[in-house]
């Protein structure tokens, strides 16, 4: 998470890390539409440029994917986990979440985690 205090909010891109379970994407085929809609509405309604990290778009063939993901989580301004029972069950998803959370908690900005609930499961998600 960037710690630069001299950011021009009018011109700077907001770096968004989109965290999801590949299994959910395989079955629902929603991630590209979600990303494109988010970019469109934030720019057109808010006038804000965002750069969304999506593993399928942002990691090249043969690239060290684990290091790339770690670097991008660390560089993200906003973290959006697409929560489902599958997401919670995946070690890599939990690692991404907690990597961002640790820094956000230390800086006192945990509100920069914007979870999206894909499925409600009574044993996993509770109102609190």
mmCIF file with all atom_site columns, C-alpha atoms in Angstrom:
data_model
loop_
_atom_site.group_PDB
_atom_site.id
_atom_site.type_symbol
_atom_site.label_atom_id
_atom_site.label_alt_id
_atom_site.label_comp_id
_atom_site.label_asym_id
_atom_site.label_entity_id
_atom_site.label_seq_id
_atom_site.pdbx_PDB_ins_code
_atom_site.Cartn_x
_atom_site.Cartn_y
_atom_site.Cartn_z
_atom_site.occupancy
_atom_site.B_iso_or_equiv
_atom_site.pdbx_formal_charge
_atom_site.auth_seq_id
_atom_site.auth_comp_id
_atom_site.auth_asym_id
_atom_site.auth_atom_id
_atom_site.pdbx_PDB_model_num
ATOM 1   C CA . UNK A 1 1   ? 0.000   0.000   0.000   1.00 0.00 ? 1   UNK A CA 1
ATOM 2   C CA . UNK A 1 2   ? 1.559   3.302   -1.055  1.00 0.00 ? 2   UNK A CA 1
ATOM 3   C CA . UNK A 1 3   ? 2.514   5.640   1.755   1.00 0.00 ? 3   UNK A CA 1
ATOM 4   C CA . UNK A 1 4   ? 3.279   8.761   -0.334  1.00 0.00 ? 4   UNK A CA 1
ATOM 5   C CA . UNK A 1 5   ? 1.604   11.769  1.277   1.00 0.00 ? 5   UNK A CA 1
ATOM 6   C CA . UNK A 1 6   ? 1.935   14.048  -1.805  1.00 0.00 ? 6   UNK A CA 1
ATOM 7   C CA . UNK A 1 7   ? -0.673  12.518  -4.104  1.00 0.00 ? 7   UNK A CA 1
ATOM 8   C CA . UNK A 1 8   ? -2.598  14.617  -6.609  1.00 0.00 ? 8   UNK A CA 1
ATOM 9   C CA . UNK A 1 9   ? -6.082  13.107  -6.332  1.00 0.00 ? 9   UNK A CA 1
ATOM 10  C CA . UNK A 1 10  ? -7.179  14.640  -9.623  1.00 0.00 ? 10  UNK A CA 1
ATOM 11  C CA . UNK A 1 11  ? -4.596  12.892  -11.801 1.00 0.00 ? 11  UNK A CA 1
ATOM 12  C CA . UNK A 1 12  ? -3.396  9.845   -9.907  1.00 0.00 ? 12  UNK A CA 1
ATOM 13  C CA . UNK A 1 13  ? -4.804  6.423   -10.653 1.00 0.00 ? 13  UNK A CA 1
ATOM 14  C CA . UNK A 1 14  ? -6.160  4.467   -7.756  1.00 0.00 ? 14  UNK A CA 1
ATOM 15  C CA . UNK A 1 15  ? -4.643  0.995   -7.725  1.00 0.00 ? 15  UNK A CA 1
ATOM 16  C CA . UNK A 1 16  ? -7.273  -1.638  -7.056  1.00 0.00 ? 16  UNK A CA 1
ATOM 17  C CA . UNK A 1 17  ? -6.449  -5.257  -6.324  1.00 0.00 ? 17  UNK A CA 1
ATOM 18  C CA . UNK A 1 18  ? -9.341  -7.534  -7.285  1.00 0.00 ? 18  UNK A CA 1
ATOM 19  C CA . UNK A 1 19  ? -9.116  -10.756 -5.296  1.00 0.00 ? 19  UNK A CA 1
ATOM 20  C CA . UNK A 1 20  ? -11.310 -13.711 -6.191  1.00 0.00 ? 20  UNK A CA 1
ATOM 21  C CA . UNK A 1 21  ? -11.406 -17.493 -6.283  1.00 0.00 ? 21  UNK A CA 1
ATOM 22  C CA . UNK A 1 22  ? -10.692 -18.884 -9.738  1.00 0.00 ? 22  UNK A CA 1
ATOM 23  C CA . UNK A 1 23  ? -13.233 -21.649 -9.088  1.00 0.00 ? 23  UNK A CA 1
ATOM 24  C CA . UNK A 1 24  ? -15.985 -19.020 -8.788  1.00 0.00 ? 24  UNK A CA 1
ATOM 25  C CA . UNK A 1 25  ? -14.896 -17.461 -12.079 1.00 0.00 ? 25  UNK A CA 1
ATOM 26  C CA . UNK A 1 26  ? -14.753 -20.840 -13.786 1.00 0.00 ? 26  UNK A CA 1
ATOM 27  C CA . UNK A 1 27  ? -18.365 -21.532 -12.858 1.00 0.00 ? 27  UNK A CA 1
ATOM 28  C CA . UNK A 1 28  ? -19.903 -18.055 -13.057 1.00 0.00 ? 28  UNK A CA 1
ATOM 29  C CA . UNK A 1 29  ? -17.771 -16.285 -15.695 1.00 0.00 ? 29  UNK A CA 1
ATOM 30  C CA . UNK A 1 30  ? -18.275 -12.844 -14.152 1.00 0.00 ? 30  UNK A CA 1
ATOM 31  C CA . UNK A 1 31  ? -14.884 -11.347 -13.411 1.00 0.00 ? 31  UNK A CA 1
ATOM 32  C CA . UNK A 1 32  ? -14.244 -9.494  -16.692 1.00 0.00 ? 32  UNK A CA 1
ATOM 33  C CA . UNK A 1 33  ? -17.720 -7.935  -16.664 1.00 0.00 ? 33  UNK A CA 1
ATOM 34  C CA . UNK A 1 34  ? -17.300 -6.978  -12.988 1.00 0.00 ? 34  UNK A CA 1
ATOM 35  C CA . UNK A 1 35  ? -13.922 -5.332  -13.643 1.00 0.00 ? 35  UNK A CA 1
ATOM 36  C CA . UNK A 1 36  ? -15.116 -3.466  -16.752 1.00 0.00 ? 36  UNK A CA 1
ATOM 37  C CA . UNK A 1 37  ? -18.283 -2.233  -15.032 1.00 0.00 ? 37  UNK A CA 1
ATOM 38  C CA . UNK A 1 38  ? -16.315 -1.048  -12.020 1.00 0.00 ? 38  UNK A CA 1
ATOM 39  C CA . UNK A 1 39  ? -13.821 0.857   -14.217 1.00 0.00 ? 39  UNK A CA 1
ATOM 40  C CA . UNK A 1 40  ? -16.616 2.396   -16.297 1.00 0.00 ? 40  UNK A CA 1
ATOM 41  C CA . UNK A 1 41  ? -18.788 3.583   -13.418 1.00 0.00 ? 41  UNK A CA 1
ATOM 42  C CA . UNK A 1 42  ? -15.962 4.916   -11.281 1.00 0.00 ? 42  UNK A CA 1
ATOM 43  C CA . UNK A 1 43  ? -14.569 6.923   -14.190 1.00 0.00 ? 43  UNK A CA 1
ATOM 44  C CA . UNK A 1 44  ? -17.871 8.127   -15.632 1.00 0.00 ? 44  UNK A CA 1
ATOM 45  C CA . UNK A 1 45  ? -19.723 8.806   -12.402 1.00 0.00 ? 45  UNK A CA 1
ATOM 46  C CA . UNK A 1 46  ? -16.836 9.808   -10.181 1.00 0.00 ? 46  UNK A CA 1
ATOM 47  C CA . UNK A 1 47  ? -14.262 11.057  -12.649 1.00 0.00 ? 47  UNK A CA 1
ATOM 48  C CA . UNK A 1 48  ? -11.649 8.850   -11.029 1.00 0.00 ? 48  UNK A CA 1
ATOM 49  C CA . UNK A 1 49  ? -9.150  6.731   -12.943 1.00 0.00 ? 49  UNK A CA 1
ATOM 50  C CA . UNK A 1 50  ? -8.528  3.322   -11.479 1.00 0.00 ? 50  UNK A CA 1
ATOM 51  C CA . UNK A 1 51  ? -6.064  0.650   -12.458 1.00 0.00 ? 51  UNK A CA 1
ATOM 52  C CA . UNK A 1 52  ? -7.423  -2.768  -11.569 1.00 0.00 ? 52  UNK A CA 1
ATOM 53  C CA . UNK A 1 53  ? -5.034  -5.645  -11.049 1.00 0.00 ? 53  UNK A CA 1
ATOM 54  C CA . UNK A 1 54  ? -6.606  -8.807  -12.363 1.00 0.00 ? 54  UNK A CA 1
ATOM 55  C CA . UNK A 1 55  ? -4.324  -11.819 -12.474 1.00 0.00 ? 55  UNK A CA 1
ATOM 56  C CA . UNK A 1 56  ? -5.530  -13.040 -15.872 1.00 0.00 ? 56  UNK A CA 1
ATOM 57  C CA . UNK A 1 57  ? -4.826  -9.618  -17.444 1.00 0.00 ? 57  UNK A CA 1
ATOM 58  C CA . UNK A 1 58  ? -1.783  -8.555  -15.484 1.00 0.00 ? 58  UNK A CA 1
ATOM 59  C CA . UNK A 1 59  ? 0.497   -11.594 -15.235 1.00 0.00 ? 59  UNK A CA 1
ATOM 60  C CA . UNK A 1 60  ? 2.456   -12.516 -18.318 1.00 0.00 ? 60  UNK A CA 1
ATOM 61  C CA . UNK A 1 61  ? 3.267   -15.992 -19.546 1.00 0.00 ? 61  UNK A CA 1
ATOM 62  C CA . UNK A 1 62  ? 6.217   -17.382 -17.586 1.00 0.00 ? 62  UNK A CA 1
ATOM 63  C CA . UNK A 1 63  ? 6.211   -14.490 -15.110 1.00 0.00 ? 63  UNK A CA 1
ATOM 64  C CA . UNK A 1 64  ? 6.829   -15.274 -11.428 1.00 0.00 ? 64  UNK A CA 1
ATOM 65  C CA . UNK A 1 65  ? 3.119   -15.067 -10.545 1.00 0.00 ? 65  UNK A CA 1
ATOM 66  C CA . UNK A 1 66  ? 3.427   -15.378 -6.769  1.00 0.00 ? 66  UNK A CA 1
ATOM 67  C CA . UNK A 1 67  ? 5.921   -12.509 -6.561  1.00 0.00 ? 67  UNK A CA 1
ATOM 68  C CA . UNK A 1 68  ? 3.814   -10.416 -8.957  1.00 0.00 ? 68  UNK A CA 1
ATOM 69  C CA . UNK A 1 69  ? 0.699   -10.922 -6.820  1.00 0.00 ? 69  UNK A CA 1
ATOM 70  C CA . UNK A 1 70  ? 2.586   -10.084 -3.633  1.00 0.00 ? 70  UNK A CA 1
ATOM 71  C CA . UNK A 1 71  ? 3.982   -6.905  -5.209  1.00 0.00 ? 71  UNK A CA 1
ATOM 72  C CA . UNK A 1 72  ? 0.572   -5.839  -6.497  1.00 0.00 ? 72  UNK A CA 1
ATOM 73  C CA . UNK A 1 73  ? -1.141  -6.442  -3.134  1.00 0.00 ? 73  UNK A CA 1
ATOM 74  C CA . UNK A 1 74  ? 1.569   -4.322  -1.491  1.00 0.00 ? 74  UNK A CA 1
ATOM 75  C CA . UNK A 1 75  ? 1.132   -1.544  -4.085  1.00 0.00 ? 75  UNK A CA 1
ATOM 76  C CA . UNK A 1 76  ? -2.685  -1.504  -3.987  1.00 0.00 ? 76  UNK A CA 1
ATOM 77  C CA . UNK A 1 77  ? -4.591  1.454   -2.608  1.00 0.00 ? 77  UNK A CA 1
ATOM 78  C CA . UNK A 1 78  ? -7.877  -0.463  -2.422  1.00 0.00 ? 78  UNK A CA 1
ATOM 79  C CA . UNK A 1 79  ? -8.436  -4.188  -1.977  1.00 0.00 ? 79  UNK A CA 1
ATOM 80  C CA . UNK A 1 80  ? -11.681 -5.743  -3.223  1.00 0.00 ? 80  UNK A CA 1
ATOM 81  C CA . UNK A 1 81  ? -12.184 -9.367  -2.204  1.00 0.00 ? 81  UNK A CA 1
ATOM 82  C CA . UNK A 1 82  ? -15.072 -11.136 -3.947  1.00 0.00 ? 82  UNK A CA 1
ATOM 83  C CA . UNK A 1 83  ? -16.166 -13.242 -1.016  1.00 0.00 ? 83  UNK A CA 1
ATOM 84  C CA . UNK A 1 84  ? -17.687 -16.675 -1.290  1.00 0.00 ? 84  UNK A CA 1
ATOM 85  C CA . UNK A 1 85  ? -17.317 -19.923 0.613   1.00 0.00 ? 85  UNK A CA 1
ATOM 86  C CA . UNK A 1 86  ? -14.767 -20.930 -2.036  1.00 0.00 ? 86  UNK A CA 1
ATOM 87  C CA . UNK A 1 87  ? -12.788 -17.712 -1.504  1.00 0.00 ? 87  UNK A CA 1
ATOM 88  C CA . UNK A 1 88  ? -12.555 -18.329 2.229   1.00 0.00 ? 88  UNK A CA 1
ATOM 89  C CA . UNK A 1 89  ? -11.474 -21.936 1.627   1.00 0.00 ? 89  UNK A CA 1
ATOM 90  C CA . UNK A 1 90  ? -8.592  -20.986 -0.696  1.00 0.00 ? 90  UNK A CA 1
ATOM 91  C CA . UNK A 1 91  ? -5.214  -20.465 0.981   1.00 0.00 ? 91  UNK A CA 1
ATOM 92  C CA . UNK A 1 92  ? -3.982  -18.059 -1.718  1.00 0.00 ? 92  UNK A CA 1
ATOM 93  C CA . UNK A 1 93  ? -7.102  -15.890 -1.381  1.00 0.00 ? 93  UNK A CA 1
ATOM 94  C CA . UNK A 1 94  ? -6.703  -15.714 2.385   1.00 0.00 ? 94  UNK A CA 1
ATOM 95  C CA . UNK A 1 95  ? -3.003  -14.824 1.990   1.00 0.00 ? 95  UNK A CA 1
ATOM 96  C CA . UNK A 1 96  ? -3.846  -11.940 -0.365  1.00 0.00 ? 96  UNK A CA 1
ATOM 97  C CA . UNK A 1 97  ? -6.496  -10.664 2.034   1.00 0.00 ? 97  UNK A CA 1
ATOM 98  C CA . UNK A 1 98  ? -4.336  -10.842 5.149   1.00 0.00 ? 98  UNK A CA 1
ATOM 99  C CA . UNK A 1 99  ? -1.281  -9.351  3.393   1.00 0.00 ? 99  UNK A CA 1
ATOM 100 C CA . UNK A 1 100 ? -3.319  -6.245  2.547   1.00 0.00 ? 100 UNK A CA 1
ATOM 101 C CA . UNK A 1 101 ? -5.144  -6.227  5.899   1.00 0.00 ? 101 UNK A CA 1
ATOM 102 C CA . UNK A 1 102 ? -1.915  -6.235  7.932   1.00 0.00 ? 102 UNK A CA 1
ATOM 103 C CA . UNK A 1 103 ? -0.642  -3.101  6.225   1.00 0.00 ? 103 UNK A CA 1
ATOM 104 C CA . UNK A 1 104 ? -4.058  -1.405  6.245   1.00 0.00 ? 104 UNK A CA 1
ATOM 105 C CA . UNK A 1 105 ? -4.489  -2.175  9.941   1.00 0.00 ? 105 UNK A CA 1
ATOM 106 C CA . UNK A 1 106 ? -1.033  -0.814  10.772  1.00 0.00 ? 106 UNK A CA 1
ATOM 107 C CA . UNK A 1 107 ? -1.861  2.399   8.877   1.00 0.00 ? 107 UNK A CA 1
ATOM 108 C CA . UNK A 1 108 ? -5.375  2.622   10.332  1.00 0.00 ? 108 UNK A CA 1
ATOM 109 C CA . UNK A 1 109 ? -7.103  2.400   6.939   1.00 0.00 ? 109 UNK A CA 1
ATOM 110 C CA . UNK A 1 110 ? -8.913  -0.935  6.979   1.00 0.00 ? 110 UNK A CA 1
ATOM 111 C CA . UNK A 1 111 ? -11.837 0.838   5.288   1.00 0.00 ? 111 UNK A CA 1
ATOM 112 C CA . UNK A 1 112 ? -9.807  0.489   2.073   1.00 0.00 ? 112 UNK A CA 1
ATOM 113 C CA . UNK A 1 113 ? -10.907 -3.151  2.056   1.00 0.00 ? 113 UNK A CA 1
ATOM 114 C CA . UNK A 1 114 ? -14.191 -3.200  0.129   1.00 0.00 ? 114 UNK A CA 1
ATOM 115 C CA . UNK A 1 115 ? -15.591 -6.739  0.260   1.00 0.00 ? 115 UNK A CA 1
ATOM 116 C CA . UNK A 1 116 ? -18.234 -7.887  -2.205  1.00 0.00 ? 116 UNK A CA 1
ATOM 117 C CA . UNK A 1 117 ? -20.361 -10.794 -1.040  1.00 0.00 ? 117 UNK A CA 1
ATOM 118 C CA . UNK A 1 118 ? -21.016 -13.220 -3.888  1.00 0.00 ? 118 UNK A CA 1
ATOM 119 C CA . UNK A 1 119 ? -22.969 -15.824 -1.959  1.00 0.00 ? 119 UNK A CA 1
ATOM 120 C CA . UNK A 1 120 ? -24.561 -15.897 1.424   1.00 0.00 ? 120 UNK A CA 1
ATOM 121 C CA . UNK A 1 121 ? -23.949 -19.027 3.426   1.00 0.00 ? 121 UNK A CA 1
ATOM 122 C CA . UNK A 1 122 ? -25.528 -19.110 6.866   1.00 0.00 ? 122 UNK A CA 1
ATOM 123 C CA . UNK A 1 123 ? -22.645 -20.999 8.485   1.00 0.00 ? 123 UNK A CA 1
ATOM 124 C CA . UNK A 1 124 ? -19.948 -18.756 7.044   1.00 0.00 ? 124 UNK A CA 1
ATOM 125 C CA . UNK A 1 125 ? -21.327 -15.208 6.868   1.00 0.00 ? 125 UNK A CA 1
ATOM 126 C CA . UNK A 1 126 ? -23.206 -13.578 9.723   1.00 0.00 ? 126 UNK A CA 1
ATOM 127 C CA . UNK A 1 127 ? -24.767 -10.078 9.883   1.00 0.00 ? 127 UNK A CA 1
ATOM 128 C CA . UNK A 1 128 ? -21.983 -8.726  12.131  1.00 0.00 ? 128 UNK A CA 1
#
